[in-house]
mmCIF file of C-alpha atoms and ligand atoms in Angstrom:
data_model
loop_
_atom_site.group_PDB
_atom_site.id
_atom_site.type_symbol
_atom_site.label_atom_id
_atom_site.label_comp_id
_atom_site.label_asym_id
_atom_site.label_seq_id
_atom_site.Cartn_x
_atom_site.Cartn_y
_atom_site.Cartn_z
ATOM 1 C CA MET K 300 0.139 -45.382 -7.000
ATOM 2 C CA VAL K 301 -2.060 -44.871 -10.098
ATOM 3 C CA ASP K 302 -5.276 -45.831 -8.292
ATOM 4 C CA GLY K 303 -5.344 -42.753 -6.070
ATOM 5 C CA PRO K 304 -2.910 -40.633 -4.086
ATOM 6 C CA GLY K 305 0.026 -42.286 -2.338
ATOM 7 C CA PHE K 306 0.633 -45.975 -1.806
ATOM 8 C CA ARG K 307 -2.575 -47.982 -1.906
ATOM 9 C CA THR K 308 -3.865 -51.513 -1.550
ATOM 10 C CA SER K 309 -6.103 -52.036 -4.599
ATOM 11 C CA ILE K 310 -8.872 -54.625 -4.540
ATOM 12 C CA TYR K 311 -9.738 -55.657 -8.115
ATOM 13 C CA CYS K 312 -13.137 -57.317 -8.323
ATOM 14 C CA ALA K 313 -14.400 -59.544 -11.133
ATOM 15 C CA GLY K 314 -17.313 -58.480 -13.291
ATOM 16 C CA CYS K 315 -18.233 -55.501 -15.452
ATOM 17 C CA ARG K 316 -20.996 -55.001 -18.034
ATOM 18 C CA HIS K 317 -20.078 -51.522 -19.289
ATOM 19 C CA GLN K 318 -17.919 -52.871 -22.146
ATOM 20 C CA CYS K 319 -16.162 -49.539 -22.718
ATOM 21 C CA PRO K 320 -14.258 -49.649 -26.043
ATOM 22 C CA GLY K 321 -10.554 -49.431 -25.204
ATOM 23 C CA CYS K 322 -11.051 -50.737 -21.642
ATOM 24 C CA HIS K 323 -7.662 -51.218 -19.963
ATOM 25 C CA ASN K 324 -8.751 -54.427 -18.257
ATOM 26 C CA PRO K 325 -11.277 -56.457 -20.347
ATOM 27 C CA GLN K 326 -10.141 -59.685 -18.647
ATOM 28 C CA SER K 327 -11.941 -58.343 -15.564
ATOM 29 C CA TRP K 328 -15.384 -58.353 -17.246
ATOM 30 C CA ASP K 329 -16.116 -61.995 -16.409
ATOM 31 C CA PHE K 330 -18.235 -62.261 -13.249
ATOM 32 C CA ASN K 331 -16.936 -65.810 -12.809
ATOM 33 C CA GLY K 332 -13.306 -64.683 -12.889
ATOM 34 C CA GLY K 333 -11.178 -64.156 -9.812
ATOM 35 C CA ARG K 334 -11.829 -65.980 -6.559
ATOM 36 C CA GLU K 335 -14.218 -65.415 -3.702
ATOM 37 C CA MET K 336 -12.765 -63.741 -0.644
ATOM 38 C CA THR K 337 -14.381 -62.879 2.662
ATOM 39 C CA THR K 338 -14.318 -59.456 4.259
ATOM 40 C CA GLN K 339 -12.064 -60.880 6.979
ATOM 41 C CA GLN K 340 -9.550 -62.191 4.423
ATOM 42 C CA LEU K 341 -9.451 -58.845 2.651
ATOM 43 C CA MET K 342 -9.091 -56.989 5.956
ATOM 44 C CA ARG K 343 -6.027 -59.070 6.814
ATOM 45 C CA ILE K 344 -4.416 -58.036 3.510
ATOM 46 C CA ILE K 345 -5.420 -54.394 3.926
ATOM 47 C CA GLU K 346 -4.223 -54.174 7.533
ATOM 48 C CA ALA K 347 -0.893 -55.849 6.677
ATOM 49 C CA ASP K 348 0.323 -52.541 5.227
ATOM 50 C CA PRO K 349 -0.193 -49.797 7.819
ATOM 51 C CA TYR K 350 0.776 -47.015 5.379
ATOM 52 C CA ALA K 351 -1.328 -47.898 2.313
ATOM 53 C CA ASN K 352 -4.789 -46.480 1.779
ATOM 54 C CA VAL K 353 -7.367 -48.521 -0.132
ATOM 55 C CA THR K 354 -8.848 -48.500 -3.636
ATOM 56 C CA PHE K 355 -11.758 -50.591 -4.927
ATOM 57 C CA SER K 356 -11.488 -51.246 -8.666
ATOM 58 C CA GLY K 357 -12.265 -53.934 -11.187
ATOM 59 C CA GLY K 358 -14.350 -54.822 -12.975
ATOM 60 C CA ASP K 359 -16.871 -52.585 -11.324
ATOM 61 C CA PRO K 360 -17.348 -52.727 -7.534
ATOM 62 C CA MET K 361 -20.828 -51.210 -7.891
ATOM 63 C CA TYR K 362 -22.084 -54.585 -9.204
ATOM 64 C CA GLN K 363 -21.070 -56.022 -5.806
ATOM 65 C CA ALA K 364 -22.051 -52.988 -3.767
ATOM 66 C CA ALA K 365 -23.318 -54.871 -0.700
ATOM 67 C CA GLY K 366 -20.038 -56.747 -0.251
ATOM 68 C CA PHE K 367 -17.906 -53.676 -0.825
ATOM 69 C CA ALA K 368 -20.083 -51.629 1.565
ATOM 70 C CA GLU K 369 -19.414 -54.240 4.255
ATOM 71 C CA LEU K 370 -15.678 -54.089 3.510
ATOM 72 C CA ALA K 371 -15.680 -50.273 3.520
ATOM 73 C CA ARG K 372 -17.439 -50.206 6.895
ATOM 74 C CA ALA K 373 -14.848 -52.609 8.324
ATOM 75 C CA ILE K 374 -11.965 -50.507 6.947
ATOM 76 C CA HIS K 375 -13.297 -47.322 8.502
ATOM 77 C CA GLU K 376 -14.152 -49.085 11.764
ATOM 78 C CA HIS K 377 -10.700 -50.636 12.235
ATOM 79 C CA THR K 378 -8.279 -48.293 10.425
ATOM 80 C CA ARG K 379 -7.722 -44.642 9.513
ATOM 81 C CA LYS K 380 -7.292 -45.475 5.811
ATOM 82 C CA ASP K 381 -9.178 -43.555 3.131
ATOM 83 C CA ILE K 382 -11.115 -45.400 0.418
ATOM 84 C CA TRP K 383 -11.334 -44.608 -3.287
ATOM 85 C CA CYS K 384 -13.737 -46.484 -5.564
ATOM 86 C CA PHE K 385 -13.716 -46.658 -9.369
ATOM 87 C CA THR K 386 -16.971 -47.286 -11.248
ATOM 88 C CA GLY K 387 -18.211 -47.181 -14.832
ATOM 89 C CA PHE K 388 -21.577 -45.843 -13.636
ATOM 90 C CA VAL K 389 -22.137 -42.096 -13.333
ATOM 91 C CA TYR K 390 -22.731 -40.965 -9.764
ATOM 92 C CA GLU K 391 -26.325 -39.868 -10.428
ATOM 93 C CA SER K 392 -27.330 -43.388 -11.524
ATOM 94 C CA LEU K 393 -26.158 -45.068 -8.305
ATOM 95 C CA ILE K 394 -29.495 -45.242 -6.588
ATOM 96 C CA SER K 395 -29.919 -48.792 -5.267
ATOM 97 C CA GLU K 396 -29.901 -49.248 -1.508
ATOM 98 C CA ASP K 397 -26.606 -51.204 -1.626
ATOM 99 C CA GLN K 398 -24.942 -48.653 -3.889
ATOM 100 C CA ARG K 399 -26.009 -45.774 -1.623
ATOM 101 C CA GLU K 400 -24.647 -47.667 1.360
ATOM 102 C CA LEU K 401 -21.321 -48.151 -0.387
ATOM 103 C CA LEU K 402 -21.218 -44.443 -1.254
ATOM 104 C CA GLU K 403 -21.847 -43.561 2.395
ATOM 105 C CA ASN K 404 -18.720 -45.499 3.366
ATOM 106 C CA ILE K 405 -16.136 -44.286 0.835
ATOM 107 C CA ASP K 406 -14.170 -41.062 0.443
ATOM 108 C CA VAL K 407 -13.713 -40.569 -3.298
ATOM 109 C CA LEU K 408 -15.632 -41.990 -6.268
ATOM 110 C CA VAL K 409 -14.071 -41.976 -9.745
ATOM 111 C CA ASP K 410 -17.191 -42.228 -11.889
ATOM 112 C CA GLY K 411 -18.280 -42.785 -15.470
ATOM 113 C CA PRO K 412 -17.325 -45.082 -18.344
ATOM 114 C CA TYR K 413 -13.998 -44.839 -20.117
ATOM 115 C CA VAL K 414 -14.584 -42.908 -23.365
ATOM 116 C CA GLU K 415 -11.762 -43.442 -25.805
ATOM 117 C CA ARG K 416 -12.236 -40.193 -27.763
ATOM 118 C CA LEU K 417 -11.945 -38.290 -24.475
ATOM 119 C CA ARG K 418 -8.755 -40.112 -23.453
ATOM 120 C CA ASP K 419 -6.157 -37.854 -21.871
ATOM 121 C CA PRO K 420 -2.981 -39.432 -20.438
ATOM 122 C CA ASP K 421 -2.300 -36.277 -18.410
ATOM 123 C CA LEU K 422 -5.444 -36.632 -16.306
ATOM 124 C CA LEU K 423 -4.940 -37.432 -12.644
ATOM 125 C CA PHE K 424 -6.137 -40.960 -11.653
ATOM 126 C CA ARG K 425 -8.533 -41.392 -14.596
ATOM 127 C CA GLY K 426 -8.428 -42.225 -18.274
ATOM 128 C CA SER K 427 -10.921 -39.927 -20.006
ATOM 129 C CA SER K 428 -12.093 -36.395 -19.308
ATOM 130 C CA ASN K 429 -15.772 -37.328 -18.755
ATOM 131 C CA GLN K 430 -14.765 -39.164 -15.573
ATOM 132 C CA ARG K 431 -14.937 -37.221 -12.314
ATOM 133 C CA LEU K 432 -13.064 -37.442 -9.012
ATOM 134 C CA ILE K 433 -15.956 -36.929 -6.608
ATOM 135 C CA ASP K 434 -15.595 -36.021 -2.942
ATOM 136 C CA VAL K 435 -18.352 -38.318 -1.724
ATOM 137 C CA PRO K 436 -18.888 -37.113 1.881
ATOM 138 C CA LYS K 437 -19.117 -33.481 0.690
ATOM 139 C CA THR K 438 -21.377 -34.497 -2.202
ATOM 140 C CA LEU K 439 -23.781 -36.404 0.037
ATOM 141 C CA TYR K 440 -23.867 -33.487 2.479
ATOM 142 C CA ALA K 441 -24.429 -30.854 -0.217
ATOM 143 C CA GLY K 442 -26.876 -32.878 -2.320
ATOM 144 C CA GLU K 443 -24.897 -32.022 -5.466
ATOM 145 C CA VAL K 444 -21.642 -33.272 -6.940
ATOM 146 C CA ILE K 445 -18.569 -31.720 -5.291
ATOM 147 C CA LEU K 446 -15.273 -32.587 -6.954
ATOM 148 C CA TRP K 447 -12.318 -33.849 -4.929
ATOM 149 C CA GLN K 448 -9.459 -31.357 -4.683
ATOM 150 C CA PRO K 449 -5.963 -32.840 -4.743
ATOM 151 C CA ASP K 450 -3.561 -32.105 -1.938
ATOM 152 C CA ILE K 451 -0.927 -29.600 -3.078
ATOM 153 C CA SER K 452 1.817 -32.221 -2.570
ATOM 154 C CA ILE K 453 0.404 -34.732 -5.116
HETATM 155 S S1 SF4 C 780 -16.105 -49.586 -16.481
HETATM 156 FE FE1 SF4 C 780 -13.886 -49.914 -16.348
HETATM 157 S S2 SF4 C 780 -13.615 -52.163 -16.294
HETATM 158 FE FE2 SF4 C 780 -15.701 -51.757 -17.007
HETATM 159 S S3 SF4 C 780 -15.536 -51.777 -19.261
HETATM 160 FE FE3 SF4 C 780 -15.353 -49.631 -18.591
HETATM 161 S S4 SF4 C 780 -13.143 -49.280 -18.375
HETATM 162 FE FE4 SF4 C 780 -13.461 -51.511 -18.433
#
């Protein structure tokens, strides 16, 4: 419930190079951590809960953008679930073909590194105030960052 609105299935990937001081999950930095899983295996887990939406976290999914883009496509093809993705990169720096493809298949991107001096425990779904909740479909359509607006019931 802290990885986006409502109940969610969170996929935590291994591997992150941002090394943000104060990172909540430094054990996830190791790219050799975790275990390999196929898109089909992850889909079985995701589809097992019909009410949970999906969050990609880590680590940083943008280091494995091709795999997560494939998973995001499968989620949108087979379910009505929305997809949130956390990354330590800022949106404007996500320019590789795989990263753009992942962006085209998610709903909200929480972007930017965790900055300890900007920490604010009252922020919704993020740790520091430099991080943005970006409405990705609207942003791609507009060609400029459009922030996600929370539903009144959250
Ligand atoms: S991007 Fe996230 S996982 Fe990576 S170092 Fe920063 S806070 Fe930790």
